[in-house]
Coordinates of C-alpha atoms in Angstrom, one line a residue:
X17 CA 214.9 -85.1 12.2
X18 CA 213.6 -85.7 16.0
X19 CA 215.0 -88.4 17.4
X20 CA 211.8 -89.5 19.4
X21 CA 209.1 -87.3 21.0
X22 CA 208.4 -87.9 24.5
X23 CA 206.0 -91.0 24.9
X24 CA 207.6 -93.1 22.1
X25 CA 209.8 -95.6 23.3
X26 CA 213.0 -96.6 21.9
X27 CA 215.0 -99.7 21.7
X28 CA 218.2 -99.4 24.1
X29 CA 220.7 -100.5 20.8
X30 CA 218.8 -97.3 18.8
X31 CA 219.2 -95.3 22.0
X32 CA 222.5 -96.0 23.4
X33 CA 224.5 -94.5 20.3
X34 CA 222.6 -91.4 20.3
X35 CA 222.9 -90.8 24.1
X36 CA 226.9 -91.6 23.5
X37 CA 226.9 -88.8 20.9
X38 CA 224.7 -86.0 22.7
X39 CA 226.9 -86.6 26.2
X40 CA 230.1 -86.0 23.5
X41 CA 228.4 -83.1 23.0
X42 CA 228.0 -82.0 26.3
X43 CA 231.4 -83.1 27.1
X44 CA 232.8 -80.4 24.1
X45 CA 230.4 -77.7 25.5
X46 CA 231.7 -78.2 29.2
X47 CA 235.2 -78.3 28.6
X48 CA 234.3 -74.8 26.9
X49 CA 233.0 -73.7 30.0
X50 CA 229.0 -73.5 28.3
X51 CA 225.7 -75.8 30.0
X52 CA 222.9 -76.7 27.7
X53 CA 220.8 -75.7 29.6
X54 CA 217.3 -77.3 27.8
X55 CA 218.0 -81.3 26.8
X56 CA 214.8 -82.8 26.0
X57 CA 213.7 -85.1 23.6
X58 CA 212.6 -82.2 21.5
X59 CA 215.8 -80.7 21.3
X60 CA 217.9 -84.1 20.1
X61 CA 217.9 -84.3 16.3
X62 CA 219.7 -87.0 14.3
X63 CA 220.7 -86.1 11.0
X64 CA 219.8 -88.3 8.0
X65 CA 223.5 -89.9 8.4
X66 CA 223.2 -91.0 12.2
X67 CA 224.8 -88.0 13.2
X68 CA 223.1 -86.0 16.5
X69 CA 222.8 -82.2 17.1
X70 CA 221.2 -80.7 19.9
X71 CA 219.0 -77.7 19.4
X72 CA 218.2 -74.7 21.8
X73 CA 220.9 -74.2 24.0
X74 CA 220.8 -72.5 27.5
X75 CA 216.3 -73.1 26.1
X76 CA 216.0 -74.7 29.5
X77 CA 216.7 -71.8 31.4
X78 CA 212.9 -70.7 31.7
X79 CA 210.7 -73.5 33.8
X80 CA 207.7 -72.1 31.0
X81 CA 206.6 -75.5 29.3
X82 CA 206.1 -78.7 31.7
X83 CA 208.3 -80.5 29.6
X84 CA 211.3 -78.8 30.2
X85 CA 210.2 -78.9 33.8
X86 CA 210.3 -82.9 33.6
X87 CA 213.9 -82.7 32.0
X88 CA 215.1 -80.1 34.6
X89 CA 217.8 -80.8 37.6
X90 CA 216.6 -80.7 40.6
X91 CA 219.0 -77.5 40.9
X92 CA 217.4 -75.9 38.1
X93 CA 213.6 -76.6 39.8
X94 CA 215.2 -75.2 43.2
X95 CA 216.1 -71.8 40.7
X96 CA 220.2 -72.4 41.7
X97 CA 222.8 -72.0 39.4
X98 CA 223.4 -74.4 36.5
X99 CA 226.5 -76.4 35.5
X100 CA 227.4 -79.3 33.9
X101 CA 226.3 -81.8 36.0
X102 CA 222.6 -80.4 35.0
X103 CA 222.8 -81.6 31.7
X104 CA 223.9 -85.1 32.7
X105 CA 220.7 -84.9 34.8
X106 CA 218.8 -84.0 31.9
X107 CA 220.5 -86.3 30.1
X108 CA 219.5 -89.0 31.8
X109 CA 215.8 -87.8 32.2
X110 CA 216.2 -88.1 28.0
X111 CA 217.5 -91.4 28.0
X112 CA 214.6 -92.9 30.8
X113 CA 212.1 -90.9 29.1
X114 CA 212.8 -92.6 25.8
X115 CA 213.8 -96.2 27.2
X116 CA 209.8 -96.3 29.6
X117 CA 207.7 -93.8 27.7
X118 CA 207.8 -91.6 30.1
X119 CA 209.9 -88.8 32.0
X120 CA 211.5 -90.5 35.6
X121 CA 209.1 -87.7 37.1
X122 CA 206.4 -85.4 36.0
X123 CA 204.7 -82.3 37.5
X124 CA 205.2 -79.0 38.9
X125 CA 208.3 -78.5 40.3
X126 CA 207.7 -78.7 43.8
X127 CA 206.1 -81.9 43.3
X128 CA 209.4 -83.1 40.9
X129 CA 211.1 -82.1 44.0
X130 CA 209.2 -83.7 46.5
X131 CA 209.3 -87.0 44.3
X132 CA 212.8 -86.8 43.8
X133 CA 213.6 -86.7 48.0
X134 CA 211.5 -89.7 48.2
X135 CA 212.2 -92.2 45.9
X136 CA 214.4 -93.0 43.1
X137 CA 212.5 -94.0 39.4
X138 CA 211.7 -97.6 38.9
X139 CA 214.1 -100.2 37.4
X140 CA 214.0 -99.8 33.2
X141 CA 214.7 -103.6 33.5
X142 CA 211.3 -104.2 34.2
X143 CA 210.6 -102.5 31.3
X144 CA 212.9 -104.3 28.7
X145 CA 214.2 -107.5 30.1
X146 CA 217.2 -107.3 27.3
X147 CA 218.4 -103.8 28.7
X148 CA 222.1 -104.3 30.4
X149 CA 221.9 -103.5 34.3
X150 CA 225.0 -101.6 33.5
X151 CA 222.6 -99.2 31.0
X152 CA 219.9 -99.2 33.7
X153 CA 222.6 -98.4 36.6
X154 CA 224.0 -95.4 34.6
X155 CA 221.1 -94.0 34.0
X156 CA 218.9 -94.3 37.8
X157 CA 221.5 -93.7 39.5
X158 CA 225.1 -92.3 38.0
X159 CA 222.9 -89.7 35.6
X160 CA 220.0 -88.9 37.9
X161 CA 221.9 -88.4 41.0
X162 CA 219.8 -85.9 43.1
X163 CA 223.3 -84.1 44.3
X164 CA 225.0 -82.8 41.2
X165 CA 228.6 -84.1 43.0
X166 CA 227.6 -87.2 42.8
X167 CA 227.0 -87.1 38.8
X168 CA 229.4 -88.5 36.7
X169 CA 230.9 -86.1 33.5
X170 CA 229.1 -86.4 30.7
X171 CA 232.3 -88.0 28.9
X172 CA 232.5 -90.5 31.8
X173 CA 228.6 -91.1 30.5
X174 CA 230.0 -91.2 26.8
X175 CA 232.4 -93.8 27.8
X176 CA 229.8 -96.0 29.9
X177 CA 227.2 -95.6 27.4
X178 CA 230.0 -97.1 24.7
X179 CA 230.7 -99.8 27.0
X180 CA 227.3 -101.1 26.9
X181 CA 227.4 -101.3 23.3
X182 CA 230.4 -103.3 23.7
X183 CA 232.5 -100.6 22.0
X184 CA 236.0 -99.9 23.8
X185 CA 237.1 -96.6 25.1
X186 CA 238.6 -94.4 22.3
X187 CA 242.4 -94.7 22.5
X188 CA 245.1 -93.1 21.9
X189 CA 247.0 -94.1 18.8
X190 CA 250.3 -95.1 19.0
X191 CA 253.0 -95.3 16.6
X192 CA 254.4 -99.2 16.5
X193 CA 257.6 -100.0 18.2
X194 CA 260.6 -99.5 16.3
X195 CA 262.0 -102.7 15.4
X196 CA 265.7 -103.7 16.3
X197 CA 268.0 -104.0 12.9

């Protein structure tokens, strides 16, 4: 099932678990050396047990639907070469998209461009008073960083987005300590 279509919004405690499980995603796709390529709201499904998928990978690689032009990094509008940190950006697009009901910017992509150079989306907290500045932090400016160095991984976004639900890091286990006889 979709998750959300673009202009629905969601509530940041719906939101926040699915965007922690599509940047897993990512994460498993980077460390393989692969890029996405096309996250948009129409390509995050959640499963009837909570779990996500993303459909349509490397769809985003033709600027054809204006959609996909208001989820592309600003290094996929400027036609350079993908990587990683253009799915966090996209990512993030996602996430603002579904948190305002609406993409962080919208047009052609010399507009998107042009947008992007001069001003940074508005605060989400002025959207939903209850969202944590941390979320709204992560997302404007961590995951929608115009320079793709200054991007965080998308399991440094997994982690962050965990944090705000007040879930800890995933640890490693570790076996107790032997006790003395």
């Amino acid at each position: 099932m979709l998750f959300r279509s673009a202009g629905q919004r969601a509530s940041w405690r719906e939101l926040v678990p699915v965007l922690a499980q599509a940047a897993e995603i990512l994460h498993a796709l980077h460390d393989r050396s692969h890029v996405h390529g096309g996250v948009k709201p129409a390509n995050v499904f959640v499963d009837a047990d909570g779990g996500v998928r993303l459909a349509d990978l490397r769809a985003g690689t033709s600027l054809r639907a204006r959609e996909t032009t208001a989820y592309a990094a600003p290094e996929m509008l400027s036609g350079d070469t993908l990587d990683a940190p253009a799915d966090v950006y996209s990512l993030g697009c996602v996430a603002f998209a579904l948190l305002s009901g609406k993409p962080p910017y919208w047009g052609s992509p010399k507009q998107i461009l042009a947008d992007l150079r001069a001003h940074r989306p508005g605060s989400l907290l002025e959207i939903d008073a209850t969202l944590p500045p941390a979320l709204d932090a992560l997302i404007r400016e961590a995951m929608l960083a115009p320079a793709p160095a200054e991007r965080p991984t998308a399991a440094a976004c997994r982690d962050a987005l965990r944090r705000c639900l007040g879930e800890s890091e995933p640890q490693a286990v570790r076996a107790p300590a032997a006790q003395p006889t």
